Coordinates of C-alpha atoms and ligand atoms in Angstrom, one line a residue:
M10 CA 55.2 81.6 -53.6
K11 CA 52.8 83.8 -55.7
K12 CA 51.0 81.8 -58.4
D13 CA 50.2 83.0 -61.9
K14 CA 47.8 80.4 -63.0
F15 CA 44.3 79.4 -62.1
Y16 CA 42.7 76.4 -63.2
I17 CA 39.1 76.0 -62.2
T18 CA 36.7 73.4 -63.1
T19 CA 32.8 72.8 -62.9
P20 CA 31.5 69.3 -62.9
I21 CA 30.8 68.0 -66.4
F22 CA 27.1 67.8 -66.9
Y23 CA 25.0 64.8 -68.1
V24 CA 23.3 65.6 -71.3
N25 CA 20.1 63.6 -70.8
D26 CA 18.4 66.8 -70.7
K27 CA 19.0 70.5 -71.0
P28 CA 20.6 72.6 -68.2
H29 CA 18.2 73.8 -65.4
I30 CA 18.9 76.5 -62.9
G31 CA 20.8 74.2 -60.7
H32 CA 23.4 73.5 -63.2
A33 CA 23.4 77.2 -64.1
Y34 CA 24.3 77.9 -60.4
T35 CA 27.6 76.0 -60.4
T36 CA 28.4 77.4 -63.6
I37 CA 27.8 80.9 -62.6
I38 CA 29.9 80.5 -59.3
A39 CA 32.8 79.2 -61.4
D40 CA 32.5 82.2 -64.0
T41 CA 32.3 84.8 -61.2
L42 CA 35.7 83.3 -59.5
A43 CA 37.3 82.9 -62.9
R44 CA 36.5 86.7 -63.7
Y45 CA 37.7 87.7 -60.4
Y46 CA 41.1 85.9 -60.8
R47 CA 41.6 87.1 -64.5
F48 CA 41.0 90.7 -63.1
N49 CA 43.7 89.9 -60.8
G50 CA 46.1 89.2 -63.5
R51 CA 46.2 85.3 -63.1
D52 CA 46.4 83.0 -66.1
V53 CA 43.1 81.5 -65.7
Y54 CA 41.9 78.3 -67.2
F55 CA 38.2 77.8 -66.6
V56 CA 36.8 74.4 -68.0
T57 CA 33.4 73.0 -68.1
G58 CA 31.9 70.4 -70.3
T59 CA 29.7 67.4 -70.9
D60 CA 29.8 63.8 -69.3
E61 CA 28.7 61.7 -72.3
N62 CA 29.4 58.0 -71.6
S63 CA 26.6 57.6 -69.0
Q64 CA 23.9 55.3 -69.1
K65 CA 21.4 57.7 -68.6
N66 CA 22.3 59.7 -71.8
I67 CA 21.7 56.4 -73.5
E68 CA 18.3 55.9 -72.1
A69 CA 17.4 59.5 -72.7
A70 CA 18.3 59.0 -76.5
E71 CA 16.3 55.9 -76.7
K72 CA 13.3 57.7 -75.0
K73 CA 13.6 60.4 -77.6
G74 CA 13.5 57.8 -80.3
E75 CA 17.1 58.6 -81.5
P76 CA 18.9 55.4 -82.6
D77 CA 22.2 57.2 -83.4
I78 CA 23.5 57.9 -79.9
K79 CA 26.7 60.0 -81.2
K80 CA 24.2 62.2 -83.1
Y81 CA 21.9 62.6 -79.9
L82 CA 25.3 63.3 -77.8
D83 CA 26.6 65.9 -80.4
E84 CA 23.1 67.8 -80.3
M85 CA 22.8 67.8 -76.7
S86 CA 26.3 68.7 -76.0
A87 CA 25.7 71.8 -78.2
V88 CA 22.8 72.8 -76.4
W89 CA 25.0 72.8 -73.1
A90 CA 27.7 74.8 -74.6
G91 CA 25.1 77.2 -76.3
A92 CA 23.5 77.7 -73.0
W93 CA 26.6 78.7 -71.4
D94 CA 27.4 81.2 -74.2
S95 CA 23.8 83.0 -73.8
L96 CA 24.5 83.2 -70.2
G97 CA 27.8 84.9 -71.0
I98 CA 29.9 82.2 -69.3
T99 CA 33.6 82.7 -70.0
N100 CA 34.8 79.1 -69.9
D101 CA 38.3 78.9 -71.9
D102 CA 37.6 75.1 -73.0
F103 CA 34.7 72.9 -73.1
I104 CA 35.5 69.2 -72.9
R105 CA 33.6 66.3 -74.1
T106 CA 34.3 62.9 -72.8
T107 CA 33.5 61.6 -76.3
E108 CA 36.4 63.4 -77.9
E109 CA 39.8 61.9 -78.7
R110 CA 41.8 63.8 -76.6
H111 CA 39.9 62.3 -73.5
L112 CA 40.1 58.9 -75.1
V113 CA 44.0 59.2 -75.3
G114 CA 44.2 60.5 -71.6
V115 CA 41.9 57.9 -70.2
N116 CA 44.1 55.1 -71.8
K117 CA 47.2 56.6 -70.4
F118 CA 46.0 57.0 -67.0
F119 CA 44.3 53.5 -66.8
K120 CA 47.9 52.1 -67.8
A121 CA 49.5 54.0 -64.9
V122 CA 47.0 52.8 -62.3
W123 CA 47.2 49.1 -63.9
D124 CA 51.0 49.4 -63.7
E125 CA 50.6 50.2 -60.1
G126 CA 48.9 47.1 -59.5
D127 CA 45.6 48.7 -58.3
I128 CA 43.2 47.2 -60.7
Y129 CA 42.0 43.5 -60.4
S130 CA 39.1 41.5 -62.0
G131 CA 36.2 40.2 -59.6
T132 CA 32.6 39.7 -59.5
Y133 CA 30.4 42.4 -58.4
E134 CA 26.6 41.9 -57.2
G135 CA 24.5 44.9 -56.3
Y136 CA 21.8 47.2 -57.0
Y137 CA 22.7 49.8 -59.6
C138 CA 20.8 53.2 -59.9
T139 CA 21.3 55.0 -63.2
G140 CA 20.0 58.2 -61.6
C141 CA 23.1 58.1 -59.4
E142 CA 25.2 56.3 -61.9
A143 CA 26.4 54.2 -58.9
F144 CA 25.7 51.1 -56.9
V145 CA 23.3 51.6 -54.1
P146 CA 24.2 49.7 -50.8
A147 CA 21.4 47.5 -49.9
G148 CA 21.0 49.0 -46.6
D149 CA 20.3 52.3 -48.0
L150 CA 17.2 51.2 -50.3
A151 CA 13.7 52.6 -49.0
D152 CA 11.1 50.1 -50.0
G153 CA 13.5 48.6 -52.6
K154 CA 14.0 52.1 -54.3
C155 CA 17.0 54.2 -54.6
P156 CA 16.2 57.0 -51.6
I157 CA 17.5 60.0 -54.0
H158 CA 16.0 59.0 -57.3
Q159 CA 12.7 57.0 -56.0
K160 CA 13.4 54.4 -58.7
E161 CA 13.8 50.9 -58.2
P162 CA 17.6 50.1 -59.1
K163 CA 18.7 47.2 -61.2
K164 CA 20.2 44.1 -59.7
I165 CA 23.4 43.5 -61.5
K166 CA 25.7 40.5 -61.3
E167 CA 28.7 40.5 -63.5
R168 CA 32.5 40.1 -63.7
N169 CA 34.2 43.6 -63.4
Y170 CA 37.6 45.2 -62.9
F171 CA 38.0 46.8 -59.6
F172 CA 40.0 49.8 -58.4
R173 CA 41.9 49.2 -55.0
L174 CA 40.3 52.2 -53.5
S175 CA 40.8 51.0 -50.0
K176 CA 44.3 50.8 -50.1
Y177 CA 44.3 54.6 -50.2
R178 CA 42.4 55.0 -46.9
D179 CA 45.4 56.1 -44.8
A180 CA 46.9 58.2 -47.5
L181 CA 43.7 60.1 -48.0
L182 CA 43.0 60.4 -44.3
D183 CA 46.5 61.8 -43.9
H184 CA 46.3 64.3 -46.8
I185 CA 43.0 65.8 -45.5
G186 CA 44.4 66.0 -42.1
K187 CA 47.4 68.0 -43.4
N188 CA 45.6 70.2 -45.9
E189 CA 42.9 71.9 -44.1
D190 CA 41.8 73.7 -47.4
F191 CA 41.5 70.7 -49.4
I192 CA 37.9 70.1 -48.8
Q193 CA 35.7 73.0 -48.4
P194 CA 33.4 73.8 -46.3
A195 CA 34.5 72.2 -43.1
S196 CA 31.2 70.5 -42.8
R197 CA 31.8 68.4 -46.0
Q198 CA 35.3 67.6 -44.9
N199 CA 33.8 65.8 -41.8
E200 CA 31.2 63.8 -43.9
I201 CA 34.0 62.7 -46.4
L202 CA 36.3 61.6 -43.3
S203 CA 33.6 59.5 -41.9
Y204 CA 33.0 57.9 -45.2
I205 CA 36.6 57.1 -45.7
R206 CA 37.1 55.9 -42.2
G207 CA 33.8 53.8 -42.0
F208 CA 32.4 52.8 -45.4
M209 CA 34.9 53.3 -48.4
E210 CA 35.6 50.0 -50.2
D211 CA 37.2 49.0 -53.6
I212 CA 35.0 50.3 -56.4
S213 CA 34.1 48.4 -59.7
I214 CA 35.3 50.5 -62.7
S215 CA 33.9 48.6 -65.5
R216 CA 30.5 47.4 -66.9
E217 CA 29.7 44.5 -68.9
S218 CA 27.2 44.6 -71.7
Q219 CA 27.1 48.4 -71.8
K220 CA 26.6 49.5 -75.3
W221 CA 28.2 52.9 -75.0
G222 CA 31.4 54.1 -73.3
I223 CA 35.1 54.0 -73.3
A224 CA 36.3 50.4 -73.8
V225 CA 38.5 48.9 -70.9
P226 CA 41.9 49.1 -72.4
K227 CA 43.4 46.0 -73.9
I228 CA 46.2 46.0 -71.3
A229 CA 43.7 44.5 -68.9
G230 CA 43.5 41.4 -70.9
K231 CA 41.1 39.1 -72.4
G232 CA 38.5 39.9 -69.7
A233 CA 38.6 43.5 -71.2
D234 CA 36.4 42.2 -74.1
G235 CA 33.0 44.0 -74.3
Q236 CA 33.7 45.9 -70.9
A237 CA 33.0 49.8 -70.8
L238 CA 34.7 51.7 -68.4
Y239 CA 32.5 52.9 -65.4
V240 CA 31.3 56.3 -66.2
W241 CA 32.7 58.1 -63.0
F242 CA 36.1 56.5 -63.5
D243 CA 36.3 58.0 -67.0
A244 CA 34.4 61.3 -66.1
L245 CA 36.8 62.5 -63.5
I246 CA 39.7 62.1 -65.7
N247 CA 38.2 65.0 -67.8
Y248 CA 39.9 67.3 -65.4
L249 CA 43.3 66.0 -66.5
T250 CA 42.4 65.6 -70.3
A251 CA 40.9 69.0 -70.4
A252 CA 44.5 70.4 -69.1
G253 CA 46.4 68.3 -71.8
Y254 CA 47.1 65.1 -70.0
G255 CA 48.3 62.6 -72.7
A256 CA 48.0 65.2 -75.6
D257 CA 49.8 68.3 -74.8
E258 CA 52.5 67.8 -71.7
K259 CA 53.4 71.4 -71.7
K260 CA 49.9 72.7 -71.2
F261 CA 49.5 70.0 -68.6
K262 CA 52.6 70.9 -66.7
K263 CA 51.4 74.7 -66.7
Y264 CA 48.0 74.1 -65.3
W265 CA 47.7 70.9 -63.3
P266 CA 47.2 70.4 -60.5
A267 CA 43.7 72.3 -60.6
D268 CA 43.5 75.2 -58.1
L269 CA 39.7 74.6 -57.6
H270 CA 37.1 71.9 -58.3
L271 CA 33.8 73.3 -57.8
V272 CA 31.0 70.7 -57.3
G273 CA 27.7 70.3 -55.8
K274 CA 27.4 68.4 -52.5
D275 CA 25.7 65.5 -54.2
I276 CA 29.0 64.3 -55.8
I277 CA 31.7 65.0 -53.0
K278 CA 32.3 61.2 -52.5
F279 CA 33.5 60.9 -56.0
H280 CA 35.7 64.1 -55.9
C281 CA 37.0 64.0 -52.5
A282 CA 37.7 60.3 -52.0
L283 CA 37.8 58.4 -55.4
W284 CA 39.3 61.0 -57.5
P285 CA 42.3 61.8 -55.1
A286 CA 42.8 58.1 -54.7
M287 CA 43.0 57.7 -58.5
L288 CA 45.7 60.5 -58.7
M289 CA 47.7 58.9 -55.9
S290 CA 47.6 55.6 -57.8
A291 CA 48.5 57.4 -61.0
G292 CA 51.6 59.1 -59.3
L293 CA 50.0 62.7 -60.2
P294 CA 49.5 65.7 -57.8
L295 CA 46.2 66.4 -56.1
P296 CA 44.1 69.2 -56.8
E297 CA 44.5 72.2 -54.3
K298 CA 40.9 72.5 -53.3
I299 CA 37.5 71.1 -53.9
F300 CA 34.6 73.1 -52.8
A301 CA 31.2 71.9 -52.6
H302 CA 28.1 74.4 -52.8
G303 CA 24.7 73.4 -51.5
F304 CA 21.7 72.6 -53.2
F305 CA 18.7 74.9 -53.6
T306 CA 14.9 74.1 -53.8
I307 CA 12.4 76.3 -55.9
D308 CA 9.7 77.9 -53.5
G309 CA 10.9 75.2 -50.8
I310 CA 10.7 72.2 -53.0
K311 CA 13.4 69.9 -54.6
I312 CA 14.0 70.7 -58.4
S313 CA 12.7 67.8 -60.2
K314 CA 11.1 67.0 -63.7
S315 CA 8.3 65.2 -62.3
L316 CA 7.1 67.8 -60.2
G317 CA 7.5 70.1 -63.0
N318 CA 9.2 73.0 -61.3
I319 CA 12.5 72.9 -63.6
L320 CA 13.6 76.5 -64.3
D321 CA 15.0 77.1 -67.7
P322 CA 17.9 79.5 -66.7
I323 CA 17.9 80.9 -70.3
E324 CA 14.2 81.8 -70.1
F325 CA 14.8 83.4 -66.8
A326 CA 17.9 85.5 -68.0
E327 CA 16.1 86.7 -71.1
K328 CA 13.3 88.0 -68.9
Y329 CA 15.3 89.5 -66.0
G330 CA 18.8 89.7 -67.6
N331 CA 22.1 87.7 -67.1
D332 CA 23.5 90.1 -64.3
V333 CA 20.1 89.8 -62.2
L334 CA 20.2 85.9 -62.2
R335 CA 24.1 86.2 -61.4
Y336 CA 23.4 88.7 -58.7
F337 CA 20.2 86.8 -57.1
L338 CA 21.8 83.4 -57.1
L339 CA 25.2 84.6 -55.6
R340 CA 23.5 86.9 -53.0
E341 CA 20.5 85.0 -51.8
I342 CA 22.3 81.5 -51.2
T343 CA 25.2 81.6 -48.7
L344 CA 27.9 79.8 -50.7
G345 CA 28.4 76.3 -49.3
E346 CA 25.0 76.1 -47.7
D347 CA 21.6 75.0 -49.1
G348 CA 19.3 77.6 -50.1
N349 CA 15.9 78.3 -51.8
F350 CA 14.9 80.2 -55.0
S351 CA 12.0 82.2 -55.2
V352 CA 10.7 84.7 -57.8
L353 CA 8.9 86.8 -55.3
R354 CA 12.2 87.2 -53.3
L355 CA 14.2 87.9 -56.3
K356 CA 11.6 90.7 -57.1
E357 CA 12.2 92.0 -53.7
R358 CA 15.9 92.0 -54.1
Y359 CA 15.8 93.6 -57.6
A360 CA 13.5 96.6 -56.2
S361 CA 15.4 97.3 -53.0
E362 CA 19.0 96.3 -53.8
L363 CA 19.4 96.7 -57.5
A364 CA 16.9 99.4 -58.7
N365 CA 16.9 101.6 -55.5
G366 CA 20.2 100.8 -54.0
L367 CA 22.6 100.4 -57.0
G368 CA 20.6 101.9 -60.0
N369 CA 19.6 105.0 -57.7
L370 CA 23.1 105.5 -56.7
V371 CA 24.5 105.5 -60.2
N372 CA 21.9 107.8 -61.6
R373 CA 22.3 110.4 -58.7
I374 CA 26.0 110.6 -59.2
L375 CA 25.8 110.8 -62.9
A376 CA 22.9 113.3 -62.9
M377 CA 24.4 115.7 -60.2
T378 CA 27.8 115.5 -62.3
E379 CA 25.8 116.6 -65.3
K380 CA 23.9 119.2 -63.6
Y381 CA 26.7 120.9 -61.4
F382 CA 29.8 120.2 -63.5
N383 CA 28.4 120.0 -67.1
G384 CA 29.1 116.4 -67.2
K385 CA 32.8 116.8 -66.6
C386 CA 34.8 115.2 -63.6
P387 CA 35.7 117.8 -60.8
E388 CA 39.2 118.4 -59.6
K389 CA 40.8 115.5 -57.8
C390 CA 40.7 115.2 -53.9
E391 CA 41.8 112.8 -51.3
G392 CA 40.2 109.5 -50.7
N393 CA 40.3 105.9 -49.7
I394 CA 38.4 102.8 -50.7
S395 CA 41.0 100.3 -49.6
P396 CA 38.9 98.8 -46.5
T397 CA 36.3 97.6 -48.9
W398 CA 39.0 95.9 -51.4
L399 CA 40.8 94.4 -48.5
S400 CA 37.5 92.6 -47.2
Y401 CA 36.2 91.8 -50.7
D402 CA 39.7 90.3 -51.7
I403 CA 39.9 88.0 -48.5
N404 CA 36.3 86.8 -48.9
M405 CA 36.8 86.2 -52.5
S406 CA 40.0 84.2 -51.9
E407 CA 38.0 82.2 -49.4
T408 CA 35.3 81.5 -51.8
K409 CA 32.7 83.7 -49.7
T410 CA 31.1 85.2 -52.8
H411 CA 28.1 86.2 -50.7
A412 CA 30.2 88.1 -48.4
A413 CA 32.1 89.8 -51.0
L414 CA 28.8 91.1 -52.6
K415 CA 27.7 92.2 -49.2
D416 CA 30.8 94.2 -49.1
I417 CA 29.8 96.0 -52.4
W418 CA 26.3 96.7 -51.1
D419 CA 27.5 97.9 -47.8
L420 CA 29.6 100.6 -49.9
I421 CA 26.7 101.5 -52.1
D422 CA 24.5 102.0 -48.9
F423 CA 27.1 104.1 -47.5
L424 CA 27.5 106.2 -50.5
N425 CA 23.6 106.6 -50.7
K426 CA 23.5 107.8 -47.1
F427 CA 26.6 110.1 -47.9
I428 CA 24.8 111.9 -50.4
D429 CA 21.7 112.4 -48.1
A430 CA 24.2 113.9 -45.6
E431 CA 26.1 115.9 -47.6
Q432 CA 23.0 117.4 -49.6
P433 CA 24.8 118.4 -52.7
W434 CA 21.9 120.5 -53.8
T435 CA 22.4 122.8 -50.8
L436 CA 26.2 122.9 -51.3
A437 CA 25.7 124.1 -54.8
K438 CA 24.1 127.2 -53.3
T439 CA 26.7 127.4 -50.3
D440 CA 30.3 125.7 -50.8
T441 CA 31.1 124.9 -54.3
G442 CA 34.3 123.7 -53.3
R443 CA 33.0 121.2 -51.0
L444 CA 30.6 120.2 -53.6
A445 CA 33.3 119.4 -56.0
R446 CA 35.3 117.3 -53.4
V447 CA 31.9 115.3 -52.6
I448 CA 31.2 114.8 -56.4
Y449 CA 34.6 113.6 -57.0
T450 CA 34.4 111.4 -54.1
L451 CA 31.2 109.8 -55.4
L452 CA 32.4 109.3 -58.9
E453 CA 35.7 107.7 -57.9
S454 CA 33.7 105.3 -55.6
L455 CA 31.5 104.5 -58.5
R456 CA 34.5 103.6 -60.5
H457 CA 35.4 101.1 -57.8
I458 CA 31.9 99.9 -57.4
G459 CA 32.2 99.1 -61.4
L460 CA 35.4 97.2 -60.7
L461 CA 34.3 95.5 -57.6
L462 CA 31.1 94.4 -59.6
L463 CA 32.9 92.9 -62.8
P464 CA 33.3 89.5 -61.8
F465 CA 29.6 89.4 -60.4
M466 CA 27.6 91.8 -62.8
P467 CA 29.8 92.0 -65.7
E468 CA 27.1 93.8 -68.1
T469 CA 26.2 96.4 -65.5
A470 CA 29.9 97.0 -64.4
E471 CA 30.8 97.6 -68.0
K472 CA 27.8 100.2 -68.4
I473 CA 29.0 102.1 -65.3
L474 CA 32.7 102.0 -66.2
S475 CA 31.7 103.3 -69.9
A476 CA 29.6 106.2 -68.2
L477 CA 32.7 107.3 -66.4
G478 CA 34.9 106.8 -69.4
V479 CA 37.2 104.3 -68.1
A480 CA 35.6 100.9 -69.6
E481 CA 39.0 100.2 -71.3
S482 CA 41.4 100.6 -68.5
F483 CA 40.2 97.3 -66.7
K484 CA 41.2 95.3 -69.7
E485 CA 44.6 96.9 -69.8
S486 CA 45.9 97.9 -66.3
P487 CA 47.0 95.8 -63.4
A488 CA 44.1 95.1 -60.7
E489 CA 46.9 96.6 -57.9
K490 CA 47.0 99.9 -59.9
L491 CA 43.3 100.2 -60.5
K492 CA 42.4 99.7 -56.8
L493 CA 44.1 102.8 -56.1
W494 CA 42.1 105.9 -55.3
G495 CA 42.1 109.0 -57.8
L496 CA 42.5 107.5 -61.4
L497 CA 39.5 109.5 -62.7
P498 CA 40.9 112.3 -65.0
E499 CA 40.1 115.7 -64.0
G500 CA 37.8 117.2 -66.7
G501 CA 37.0 113.8 -67.9
I502 CA 33.5 113.4 -69.4
I503 CA 31.0 111.7 -67.7
T504 CA 28.1 110.4 -69.5
K505 CA 24.8 108.6 -68.6
A506 CA 24.7 104.8 -67.9
G507 CA 21.1 104.4 -69.3
Q508 CA 18.5 102.7 -67.1
L509 CA 20.4 100.0 -65.4
F510 CA 17.3 98.3 -63.5
P511 CA 14.2 99.1 -65.4
R512 CA 10.9 98.6 -63.5
L513 CA 9.6 95.2 -63.7
I514 CA 6.4 94.7 -65.5
D515 CA 4.6 92.0 -63.8
Ligands
MSP625 N1 28.3 63.9 -64.5 C1 28.3 64.1 -63.2 C2 29.5 64.9 -62.7 C3 30.8 64.3 -63.3 S1 32.1 65.6 -63.0 C4 33.4 64.4 -63.2 C5 27.0 64.9 -62.7 N2 26.4 65.8 -63.6 S2 25.0 66.2 -63.3 O1 24.5 66.8 -64.6 O2 24.1 65.6 -62.7 O3 25.3 67.7 -62.5 C6 25.5 67.7 -61.3 C7 25.8 69.1 -60.8 O4 24.8 70.1 -61.0 C8 25.9 69.1 -59.1 O5 27.1 68.6 -58.7 C9 25.6 70.5 -59.1 O6 26.8 71.0 -59.2 C10 24.6 70.9 -60.0 N3 23.2 70.8 -59.6 C11 22.2 70.1 -60.0 N4 21.0 70.3 -59.3 C12 21.2 71.4 -58.5 C13 20.4 72.2 -57.6 N5 19.2 71.8 -57.3 N6 21.0 72.9 -56.7 C14 22.3 73.3 -56.8 N7 23.1 72.7 -57.7 C15 22.5 71.7 -58.5 O7 26.7 64.8 -61.3

């Protein structure tokens, strides 16, 4: 069945600090996919937001000397929303877990799980790491510290509510077994299967004496007094509440289940085991796909505040441009694998692939049209670009954004070589008929490059399409039509695109 909607999510981010480049990576990938599916005519619903009921947010507010937690959360959430705006992210919604619509949905969800008999009360004793916002098994501690955050976790013993996660072991294994695409890439699937088979236990879903958070619903009886829901239990439900669960059933019916949860590899246990089990318990359909991207280091070193190598994506984009940041992140790191971020490498790619590869091609084609045809598009001729689209569309549908970018650059390289081989400057003297066919082919190929680039480098793509006089067409026409050859009007005015990639100063 052909689907007409595409619901895509990023994780919702903690607001204990402003976004760093790792967070921007997740959001830029999601934005690229959202733009791609929109271009293809799908009714895209792209959601990101902030995870606000977390202990580490509270600690950050206290550290900042801000006694008014809500004020701190409001300010920080606005910082995140503003960051995505200035990076040109096209999310359709921004959910905050302190919003009323979320609270209503969480209560409804809790009731569904409670009615299913999947919540019970018990005592929990363990080591809680606020960095992970999770209990760390005693066996995983290294020198008494959380191996990821290098901090001593708090020893906690309290009466909590538990979710019967282990009840769903067989159902989860069965679902993953039957749906190859459910967890991607495959390496992550293996990791999750071994966790579900060997380690997954019931999970405590409430906290005693936590000052901030969503109260455990009264339905849980007297024990609920003074208990807040465990932040991950409430946070995961954002994917439902953002789609209207508990508040707008029509919208919910339209968008749920999500087509893609995009997450970092650090949070797959929550997304690929706990979350589907929660949904099964509440009797709701599971998301179609959870894709985990890798982590990247900066110059080979883990991104960490204490090491002082936090890169601010906004400062970075102001210096190099949003499109350059997008291009580099998506080209340099194979989606799904770990990678490295290096400014030196970015400058290399900028010079060879953007300035020389794409920028040069655009300038050459537009300048030759100006010189040989007074800036008018020559008569149409036969041509074909469908092999590039075919490969590109397959790669995009398989979430292989790096490979789709390579498809575009293969075409760019081919066209630069085509110009060298055809030598239009010689044809201008010897064969003007062939010259017209060569220039038309180049102009039309450039139009396709503009379209192919739209999800990845939207500003650059618009400049190219504007120079060709067809910037409005992609907003109106269906993608299938735009992907055909020969849509540039004969005699149409071709202008300059401006300098797309100026020389970097430092
Ligand atoms: N609040 C939870 C998610 C709840 S979703 C229901 C959380 N938030 S977070 O602020 O810590 O953001 C985590 C996400 O940021 C990771 O899953 C990943 O997507 C992204 N990244 C953080 N550091 C990163 C890198 N160094 N590299 C790539 N992505 C990074 O976890």
